[in-house]
Short mmCIF file of C-alpha atoms in Angstrom, two decimals:
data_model
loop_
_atom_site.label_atom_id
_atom_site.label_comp_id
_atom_site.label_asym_id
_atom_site.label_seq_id
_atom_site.Cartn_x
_atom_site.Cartn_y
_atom_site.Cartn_z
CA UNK S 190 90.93 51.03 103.47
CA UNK S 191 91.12 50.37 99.56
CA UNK S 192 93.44 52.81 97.47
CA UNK S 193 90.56 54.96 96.41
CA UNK S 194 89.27 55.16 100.05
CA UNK S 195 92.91 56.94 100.95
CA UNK S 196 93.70 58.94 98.43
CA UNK S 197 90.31 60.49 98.73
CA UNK S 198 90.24 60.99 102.44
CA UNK S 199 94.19 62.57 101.79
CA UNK S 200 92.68 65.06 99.53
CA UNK S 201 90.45 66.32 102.19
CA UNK S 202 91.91 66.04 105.48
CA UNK S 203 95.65 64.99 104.49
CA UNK S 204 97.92 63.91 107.75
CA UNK S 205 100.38 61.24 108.57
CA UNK S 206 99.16 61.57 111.84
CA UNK S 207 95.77 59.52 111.33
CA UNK S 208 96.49 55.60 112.23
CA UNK S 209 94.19 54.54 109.05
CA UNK S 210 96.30 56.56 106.58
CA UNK S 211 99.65 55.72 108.05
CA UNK S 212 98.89 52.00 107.68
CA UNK S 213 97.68 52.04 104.44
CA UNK S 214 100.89 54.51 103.32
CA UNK S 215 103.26 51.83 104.76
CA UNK S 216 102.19 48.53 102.58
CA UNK S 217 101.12 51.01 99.08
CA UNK S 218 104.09 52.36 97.52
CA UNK S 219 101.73 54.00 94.69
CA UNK S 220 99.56 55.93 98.03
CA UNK S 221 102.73 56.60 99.43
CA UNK S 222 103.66 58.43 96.68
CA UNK S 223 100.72 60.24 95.96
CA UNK S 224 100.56 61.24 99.32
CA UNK S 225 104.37 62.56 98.99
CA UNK S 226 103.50 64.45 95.68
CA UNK S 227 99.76 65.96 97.63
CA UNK S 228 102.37 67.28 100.50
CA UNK S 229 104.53 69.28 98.51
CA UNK S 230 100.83 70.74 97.10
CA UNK S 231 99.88 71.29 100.02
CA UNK S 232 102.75 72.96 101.39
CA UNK S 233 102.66 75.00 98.42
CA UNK S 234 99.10 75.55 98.66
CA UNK S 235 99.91 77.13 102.62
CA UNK S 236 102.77 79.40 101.54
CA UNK S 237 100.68 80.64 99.24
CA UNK S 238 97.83 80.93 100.87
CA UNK S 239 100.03 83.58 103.13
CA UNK S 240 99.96 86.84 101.43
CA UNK S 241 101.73 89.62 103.05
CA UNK S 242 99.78 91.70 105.75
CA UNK S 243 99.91 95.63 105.78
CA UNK S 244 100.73 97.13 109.21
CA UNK S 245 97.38 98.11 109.77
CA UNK S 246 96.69 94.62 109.94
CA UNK S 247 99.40 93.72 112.42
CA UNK S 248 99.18 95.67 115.17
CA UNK S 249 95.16 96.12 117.29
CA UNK S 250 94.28 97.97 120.55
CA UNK S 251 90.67 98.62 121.28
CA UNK S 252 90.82 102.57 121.38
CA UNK S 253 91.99 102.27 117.58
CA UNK S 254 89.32 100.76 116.83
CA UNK S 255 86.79 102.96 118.61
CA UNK S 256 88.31 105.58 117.41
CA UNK S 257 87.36 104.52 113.56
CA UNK S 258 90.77 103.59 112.23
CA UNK S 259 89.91 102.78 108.27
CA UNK S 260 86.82 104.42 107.65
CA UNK S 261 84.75 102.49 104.65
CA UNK S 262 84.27 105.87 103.59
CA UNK S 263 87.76 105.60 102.28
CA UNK S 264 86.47 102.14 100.18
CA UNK S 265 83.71 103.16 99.21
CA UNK S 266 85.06 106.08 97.39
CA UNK S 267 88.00 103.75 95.90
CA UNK S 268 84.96 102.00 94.20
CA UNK S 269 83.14 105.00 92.97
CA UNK S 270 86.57 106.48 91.50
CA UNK S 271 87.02 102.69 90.19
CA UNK S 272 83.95 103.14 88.51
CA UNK S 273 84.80 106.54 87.11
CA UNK S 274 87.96 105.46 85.86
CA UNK S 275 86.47 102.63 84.13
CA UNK S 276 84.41 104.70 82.23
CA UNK S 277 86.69 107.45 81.95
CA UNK S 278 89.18 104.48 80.21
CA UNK S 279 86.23 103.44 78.20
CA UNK S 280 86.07 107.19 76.55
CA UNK S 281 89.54 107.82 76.35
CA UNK S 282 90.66 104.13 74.90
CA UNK S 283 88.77 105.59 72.19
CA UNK S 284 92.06 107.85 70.72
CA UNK S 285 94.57 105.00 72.79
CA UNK S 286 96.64 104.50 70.11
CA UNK S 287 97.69 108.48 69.19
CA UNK S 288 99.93 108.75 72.19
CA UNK S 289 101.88 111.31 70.61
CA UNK S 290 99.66 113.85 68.85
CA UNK S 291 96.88 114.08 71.55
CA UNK S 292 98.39 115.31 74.86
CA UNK S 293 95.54 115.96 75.99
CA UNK S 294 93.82 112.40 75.78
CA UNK S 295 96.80 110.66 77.26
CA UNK S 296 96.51 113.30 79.92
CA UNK S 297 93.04 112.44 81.05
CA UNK S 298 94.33 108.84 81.05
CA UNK S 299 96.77 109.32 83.26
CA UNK S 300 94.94 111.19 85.81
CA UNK S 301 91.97 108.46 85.40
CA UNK S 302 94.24 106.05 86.27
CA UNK S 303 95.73 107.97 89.06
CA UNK S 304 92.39 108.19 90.59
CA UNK S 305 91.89 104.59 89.91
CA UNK S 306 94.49 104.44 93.24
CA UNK S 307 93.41 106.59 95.69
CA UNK S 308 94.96 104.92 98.54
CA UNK S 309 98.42 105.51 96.73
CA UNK S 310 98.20 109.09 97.79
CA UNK S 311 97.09 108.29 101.24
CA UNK S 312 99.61 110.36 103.85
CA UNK S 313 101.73 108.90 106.00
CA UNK S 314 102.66 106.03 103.96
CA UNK S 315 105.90 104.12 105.01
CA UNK S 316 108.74 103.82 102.34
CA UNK S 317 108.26 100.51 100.23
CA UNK S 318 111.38 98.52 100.38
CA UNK S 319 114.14 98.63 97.63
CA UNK S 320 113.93 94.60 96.85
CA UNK S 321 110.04 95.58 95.97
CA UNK S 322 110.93 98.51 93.92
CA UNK S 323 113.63 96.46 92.26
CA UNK S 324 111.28 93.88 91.33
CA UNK S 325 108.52 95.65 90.06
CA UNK S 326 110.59 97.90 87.93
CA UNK S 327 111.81 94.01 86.65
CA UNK S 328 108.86 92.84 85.68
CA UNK S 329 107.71 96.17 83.63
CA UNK S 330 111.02 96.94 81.78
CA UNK S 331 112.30 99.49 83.85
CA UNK S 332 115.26 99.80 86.33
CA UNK S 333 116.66 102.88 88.01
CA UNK S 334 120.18 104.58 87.37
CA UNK S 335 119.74 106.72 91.19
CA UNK S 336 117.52 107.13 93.62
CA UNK S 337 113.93 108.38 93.18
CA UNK S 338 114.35 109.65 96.56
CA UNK S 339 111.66 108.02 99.14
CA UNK S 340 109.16 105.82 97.44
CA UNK S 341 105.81 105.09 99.48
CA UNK S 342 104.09 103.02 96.60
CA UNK S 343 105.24 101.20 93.94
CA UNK S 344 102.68 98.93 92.23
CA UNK S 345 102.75 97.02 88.60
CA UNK S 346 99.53 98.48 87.05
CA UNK S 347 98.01 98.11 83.47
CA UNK S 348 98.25 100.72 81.00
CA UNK S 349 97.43 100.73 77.40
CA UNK S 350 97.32 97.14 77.25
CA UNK S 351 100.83 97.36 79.00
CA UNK S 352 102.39 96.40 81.96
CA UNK S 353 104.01 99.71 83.54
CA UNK S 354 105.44 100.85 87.11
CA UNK S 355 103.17 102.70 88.96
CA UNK S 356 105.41 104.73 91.48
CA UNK S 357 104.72 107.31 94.06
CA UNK S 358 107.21 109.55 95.60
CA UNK S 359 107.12 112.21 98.16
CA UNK S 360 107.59 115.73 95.88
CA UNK S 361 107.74 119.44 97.76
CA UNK S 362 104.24 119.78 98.02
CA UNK S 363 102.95 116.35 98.79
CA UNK S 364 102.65 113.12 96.80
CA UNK S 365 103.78 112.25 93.53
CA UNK S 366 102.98 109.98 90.70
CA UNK S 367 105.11 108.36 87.73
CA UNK S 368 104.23 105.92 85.52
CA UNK S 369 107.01 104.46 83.57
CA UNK S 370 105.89 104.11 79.72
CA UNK S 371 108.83 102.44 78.36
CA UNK S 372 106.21 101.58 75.33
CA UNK S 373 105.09 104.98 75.04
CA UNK S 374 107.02 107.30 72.67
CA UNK S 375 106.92 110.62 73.02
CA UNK S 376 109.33 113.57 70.52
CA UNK S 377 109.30 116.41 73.72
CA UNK S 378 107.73 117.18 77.28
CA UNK S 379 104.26 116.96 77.22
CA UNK S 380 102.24 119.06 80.04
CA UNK S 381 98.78 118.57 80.54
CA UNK S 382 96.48 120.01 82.81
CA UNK S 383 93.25 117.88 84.16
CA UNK S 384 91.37 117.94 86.90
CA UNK S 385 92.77 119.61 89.73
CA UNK S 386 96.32 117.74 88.79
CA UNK S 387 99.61 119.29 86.67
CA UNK S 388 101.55 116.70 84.85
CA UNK S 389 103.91 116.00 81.90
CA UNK S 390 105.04 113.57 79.98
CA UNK S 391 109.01 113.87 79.65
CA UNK S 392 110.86 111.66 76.96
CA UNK S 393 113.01 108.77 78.38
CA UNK S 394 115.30 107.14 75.83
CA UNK S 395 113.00 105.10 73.64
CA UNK S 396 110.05 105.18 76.32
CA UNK S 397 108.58 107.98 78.55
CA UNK S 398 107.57 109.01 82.56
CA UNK S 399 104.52 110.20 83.39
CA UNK S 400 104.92 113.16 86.33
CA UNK S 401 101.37 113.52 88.16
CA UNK S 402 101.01 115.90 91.03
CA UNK S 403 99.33 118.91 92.80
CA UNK S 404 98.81 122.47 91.18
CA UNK S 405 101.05 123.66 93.34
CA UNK S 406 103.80 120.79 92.91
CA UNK S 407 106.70 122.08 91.41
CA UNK S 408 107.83 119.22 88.06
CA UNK S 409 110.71 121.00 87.11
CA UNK S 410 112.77 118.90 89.90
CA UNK S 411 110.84 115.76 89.31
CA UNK S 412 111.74 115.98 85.55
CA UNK S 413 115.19 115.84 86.60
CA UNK S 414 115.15 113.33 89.22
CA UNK S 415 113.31 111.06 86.62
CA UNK S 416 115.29 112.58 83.59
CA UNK S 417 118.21 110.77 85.90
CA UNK S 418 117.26 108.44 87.40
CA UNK S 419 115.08 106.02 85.13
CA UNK S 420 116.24 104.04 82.49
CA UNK S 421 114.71 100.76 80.37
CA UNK S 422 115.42 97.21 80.58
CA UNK S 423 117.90 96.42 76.91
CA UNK K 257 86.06 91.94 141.62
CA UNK K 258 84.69 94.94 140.68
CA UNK K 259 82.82 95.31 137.32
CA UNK K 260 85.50 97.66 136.37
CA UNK K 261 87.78 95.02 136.63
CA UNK K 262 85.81 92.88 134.78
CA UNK K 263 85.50 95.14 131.55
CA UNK K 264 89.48 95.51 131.78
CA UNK K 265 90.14 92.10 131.63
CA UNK K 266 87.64 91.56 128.80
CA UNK K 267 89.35 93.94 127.11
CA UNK K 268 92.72 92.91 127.84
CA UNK K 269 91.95 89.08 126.62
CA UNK K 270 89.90 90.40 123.54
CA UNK K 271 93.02 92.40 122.65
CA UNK K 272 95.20 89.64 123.01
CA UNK K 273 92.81 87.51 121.14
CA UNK K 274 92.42 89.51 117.93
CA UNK K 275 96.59 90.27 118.31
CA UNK K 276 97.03 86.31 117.87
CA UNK K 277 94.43 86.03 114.91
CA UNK K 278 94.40 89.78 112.81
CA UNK K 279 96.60 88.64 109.98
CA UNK K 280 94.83 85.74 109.49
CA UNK K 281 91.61 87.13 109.87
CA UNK K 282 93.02 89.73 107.57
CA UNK K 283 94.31 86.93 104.76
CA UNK K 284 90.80 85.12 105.07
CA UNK K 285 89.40 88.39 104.38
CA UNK K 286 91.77 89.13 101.63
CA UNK K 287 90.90 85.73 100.18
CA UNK K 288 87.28 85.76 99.88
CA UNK K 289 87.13 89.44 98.65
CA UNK K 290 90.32 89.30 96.73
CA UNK K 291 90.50 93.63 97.55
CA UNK K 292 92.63 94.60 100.11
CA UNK K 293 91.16 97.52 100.39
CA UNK K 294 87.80 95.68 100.95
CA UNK K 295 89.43 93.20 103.41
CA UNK K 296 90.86 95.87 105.55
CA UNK K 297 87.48 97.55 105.90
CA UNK K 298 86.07 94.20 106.29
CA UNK K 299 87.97 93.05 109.01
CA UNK K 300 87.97 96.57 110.93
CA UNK K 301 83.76 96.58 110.72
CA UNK K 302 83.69 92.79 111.86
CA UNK K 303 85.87 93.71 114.24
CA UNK K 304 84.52 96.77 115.97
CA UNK K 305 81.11 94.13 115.81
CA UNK K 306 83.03 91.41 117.70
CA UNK K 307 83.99 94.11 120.17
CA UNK K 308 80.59 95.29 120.79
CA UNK K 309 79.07 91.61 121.02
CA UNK K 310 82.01 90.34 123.25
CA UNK K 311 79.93 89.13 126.10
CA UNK K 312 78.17 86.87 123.39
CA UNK K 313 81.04 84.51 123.30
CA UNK K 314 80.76 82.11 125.80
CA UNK K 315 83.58 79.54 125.09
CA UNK K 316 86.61 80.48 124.99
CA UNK K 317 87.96 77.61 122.33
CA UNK K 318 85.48 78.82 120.24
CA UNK K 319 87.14 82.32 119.75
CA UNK K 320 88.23 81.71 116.17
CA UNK K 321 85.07 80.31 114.56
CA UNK K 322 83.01 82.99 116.08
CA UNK K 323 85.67 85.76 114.77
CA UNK K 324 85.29 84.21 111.29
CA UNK K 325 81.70 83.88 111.39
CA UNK K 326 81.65 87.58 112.24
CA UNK K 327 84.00 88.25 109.43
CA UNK K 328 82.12 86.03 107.16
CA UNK K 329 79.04 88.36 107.42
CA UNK K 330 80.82 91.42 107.16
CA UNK K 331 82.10 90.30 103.98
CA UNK K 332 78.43 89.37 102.70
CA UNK K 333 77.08 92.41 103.77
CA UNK K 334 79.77 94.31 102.50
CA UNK K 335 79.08 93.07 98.75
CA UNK K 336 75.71 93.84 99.41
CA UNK K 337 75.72 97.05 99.58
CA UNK K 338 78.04 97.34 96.43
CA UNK K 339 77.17 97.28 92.94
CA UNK K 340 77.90 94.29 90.44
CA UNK K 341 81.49 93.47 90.58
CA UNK K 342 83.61 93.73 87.70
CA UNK K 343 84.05 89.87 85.78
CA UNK K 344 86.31 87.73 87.97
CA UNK K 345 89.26 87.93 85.25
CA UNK K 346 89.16 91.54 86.35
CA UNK K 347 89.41 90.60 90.08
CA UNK K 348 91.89 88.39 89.81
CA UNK K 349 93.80 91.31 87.78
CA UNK K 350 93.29 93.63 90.29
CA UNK K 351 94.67 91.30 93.13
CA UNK K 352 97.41 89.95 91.00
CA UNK K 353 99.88 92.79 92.41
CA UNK K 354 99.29 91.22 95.93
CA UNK K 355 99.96 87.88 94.68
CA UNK K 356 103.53 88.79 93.45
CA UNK K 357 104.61 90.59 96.59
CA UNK K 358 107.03 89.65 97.93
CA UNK K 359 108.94 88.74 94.87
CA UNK K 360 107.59 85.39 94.81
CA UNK K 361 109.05 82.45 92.82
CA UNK K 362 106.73 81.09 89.67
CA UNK K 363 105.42 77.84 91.14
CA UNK K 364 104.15 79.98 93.99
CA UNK K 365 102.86 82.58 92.06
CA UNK K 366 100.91 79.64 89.88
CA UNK K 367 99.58 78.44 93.07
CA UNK K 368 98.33 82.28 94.39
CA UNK K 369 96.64 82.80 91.04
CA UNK K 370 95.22 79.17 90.82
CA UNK K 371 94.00 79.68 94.40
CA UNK K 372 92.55 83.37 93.52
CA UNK K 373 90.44 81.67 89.87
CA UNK K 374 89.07 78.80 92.42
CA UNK K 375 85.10 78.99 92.78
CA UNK K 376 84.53 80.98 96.38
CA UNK K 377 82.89 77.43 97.11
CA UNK K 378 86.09 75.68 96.92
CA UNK K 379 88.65 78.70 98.58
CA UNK K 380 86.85 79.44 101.62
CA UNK K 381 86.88 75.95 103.26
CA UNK K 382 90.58 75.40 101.83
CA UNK K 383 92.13 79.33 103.48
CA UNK K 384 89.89 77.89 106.90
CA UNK K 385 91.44 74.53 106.76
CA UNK K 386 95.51 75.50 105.64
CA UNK K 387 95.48 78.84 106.94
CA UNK K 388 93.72 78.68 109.63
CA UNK K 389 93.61 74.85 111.26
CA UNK K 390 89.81 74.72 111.01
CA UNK K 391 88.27 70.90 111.06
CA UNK K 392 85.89 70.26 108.40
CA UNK K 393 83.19 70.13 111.30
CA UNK K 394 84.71 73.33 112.27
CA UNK K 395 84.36 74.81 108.74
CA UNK K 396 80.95 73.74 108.50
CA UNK K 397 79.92 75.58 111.34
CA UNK K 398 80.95 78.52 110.24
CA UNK K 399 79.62 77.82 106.39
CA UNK K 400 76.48 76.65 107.61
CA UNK K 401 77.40 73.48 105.86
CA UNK K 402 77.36 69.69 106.53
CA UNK K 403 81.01 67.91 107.16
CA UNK K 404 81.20 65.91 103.74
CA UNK K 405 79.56 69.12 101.62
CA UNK K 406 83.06 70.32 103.33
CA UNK K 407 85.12 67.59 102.55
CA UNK K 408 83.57 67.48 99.12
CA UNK K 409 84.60 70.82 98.44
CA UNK K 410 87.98 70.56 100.05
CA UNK K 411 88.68 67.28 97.27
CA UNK K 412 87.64 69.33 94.33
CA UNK K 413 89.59 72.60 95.61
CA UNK K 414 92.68 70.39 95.76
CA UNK K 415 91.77 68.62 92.33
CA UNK K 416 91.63 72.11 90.59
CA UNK K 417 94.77 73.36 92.30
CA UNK K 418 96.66 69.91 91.09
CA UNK K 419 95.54 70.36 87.65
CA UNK K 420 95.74 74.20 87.30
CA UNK K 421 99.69 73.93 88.72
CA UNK K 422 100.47 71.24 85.81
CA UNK K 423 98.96 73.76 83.58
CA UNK K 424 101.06 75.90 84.11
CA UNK K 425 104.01 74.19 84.28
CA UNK K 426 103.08 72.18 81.01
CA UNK K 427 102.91 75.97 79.52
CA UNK K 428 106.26 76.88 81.25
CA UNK K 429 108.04 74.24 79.57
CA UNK K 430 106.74 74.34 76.18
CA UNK K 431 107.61 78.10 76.44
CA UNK K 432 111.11 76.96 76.99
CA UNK K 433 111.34 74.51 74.48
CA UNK K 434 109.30 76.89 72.11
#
């Protein structure tokens, strides 16, 4: 086996295990080395390839399954919103840039992109751990003074060419949404109306959080859970 | 023993086969549609099919392959009956949030997002081989492929991933001298 000959058949099917390799590792210092450097890819290569599973995908019986679990219903209007959202952020990207003096554009946004998500409004949802919530608020400029109470989603989502926090938290009358707009300036409250959904926009510092949730969700006490509890990265 | 019996025990060892293999299955699923949404209903579909076809499977070492295979189609069939994608920028945007969770330090995060930007060509045969201990004779089975098309693709999957993770770590340090 010539240099070439190993390195090549490393790259496919690496392994200390096969006699050929071995031999030629022990008497090439250069092979042995490549073959050191191609582990560490490759161990990289598995512990990456080992994304986190949701519970649904952890646990099987065969009555579950009979009895539908997931329905692709579910996915197949995800996609159809997706679509709708798409073109709904087409129209509205239109007026992007006047956050301030169109409420109403900004509005339909934010309930475009809320639809974008479906299956962040899904019931049932288990609490998302605090070292996630900590590091997606990290990574979008955000961090949190108190609790937002119980958090079943928490996701770092694009927004007006920004990287923001899309949160979900359990409110009186069911789910919901904030997106943290530490890029989006805003003088006072902003309500909006759209679709089915009640929201404002409520100033934070230098930034601003979106509230999203039912007609009948009360925002007063959101506003001052967020009002509290949010604050941006200096 | 009774047919009753029988069905039990199918069900029992089917159960206990699909326990041993879902997150896998699931990850595989996850890699070639890069939607986890998608690879949920994927895997549930291909599932509920595996169920229904049990009897088909007549060796028992061969469990895994068929599962994929069955997975494999789902997948295809899935796409099929969905519109043009978005551009595969946008997929790999979309799938990006996966890819940092759990926090996840930057080489591995380089090597998710290298892995998610290979060709479907080159990822399949690598998430069968590293994730899931297929052979390239294996792999070929179930990608109705010939061993060295495999082992081709498995080179130039590893080539890609070498290069794209010096990329990136050429970029990281310029940054930092920058």
């Amino acid at each position: 086996m010539n240099c070439l000959d190993f390195r090549r058949r490393w790259s496919t099917e690496p392994g200390r295990e096969d006699p050929e390799l071995a031999t030629h590792m022990a008497r090439c210092g250069s092979c042995s080395a490549f073959a050191v450097e191609m582990e560490s890819v490759d161990h990289l290569i598995s512990e990456a390839l080992r994304l986190p599973v949701p519970q649904s995908m952890q646990d099987f019986s065969v009555e579950t399954l009979e009895r539908g679990g997931r329905s692709r219903k579910q996915v197949t209007v995800r996609w159809v919103a997706m679509a709708a959202s798409i073109m709904a952020a087409v129209v509205v990207s239109y007026g992007a840039w006047r956050v301030a003096s169109a409420p109403e554009d900004i509005g339909a946004e934010l309930v475009a992109h809320v639809h974008h998500e479906p299956a962040a409004l899904l019931p049932g949802a288990e609490p998302v751990a605090a070292e996630q919530i900590e590091y997606v608020l990290r990574r979008t400029g955000a961090r949190l003074e108190d609790s937002l109470g119980t958090v079943t989603y928490i996701k770092n989502c694009p927004f007006r060419n920004q990287r923001v926090a899309h949160i979900v938290i359990q409110g009186s009358a069911g789910p919901v949404t904030l997106l943290l707009l530490p890029h989006v300036d805003v003088d006072a409250a902003m309500p909006f109306e759209e679709e089915g959904y009640k929201g404002t926009i409520v100033p934070i510092g230098s930034g601003s959080v979106a509230i999203i949730g039912g007609e009948d969700e009360p925002l007063a006490p959101v506003e001052e859970l967020v009002s509290s509890a949010v604050a941006w990265q200096i | 023993m009774t047919e009753e019996q029988n069905a039990a025990l199918g069900k029992q060892d089917f159960e206990a086969l699909v326990r041993s293999l879902l997150p896998d299955l699931y990850r595989y699923a996850l890699w070639l549609s890069r939607d986890q949404a998608v690879a949920e209903d994927v895997v549930q579909e291909a599932l509920l099919r595996a169920w229904r076809s049990a009897d088909s499977l007549r060796e028992p070492e061969a469990a895994k392959s068929w599962l994929l295979t069955i997975v494999r189609r789902e997948n295809a069939r899935w796409f099929q009956r969905q519109p043009a994608r978005a551009m595969d920028v946008d997929v790999v945007a979309g799938m990006d949030e996966i890819l940092q969770t759990p926090a996840v330090d930057t080489d591995l995060l380089d090597m998710r997002r290298a892995i998610a930007r290979l060709p479907r060509d080159f990822r399949e045969p690598l998430v069968m081989q590293v994730l899931l201990g297929l052979k390239a004779e294996e792999i070929g089975e179930v990608m109705e492929l010939k061993s060295g098309a495999v082992l081709t693709r498995l080179y130039r999957a590893r080539k890609q991933l070498r290069e794209a993770l010096r990329k990136s770590a050429t970029g990281r340090v310029r940054m930092i001298d920058g």
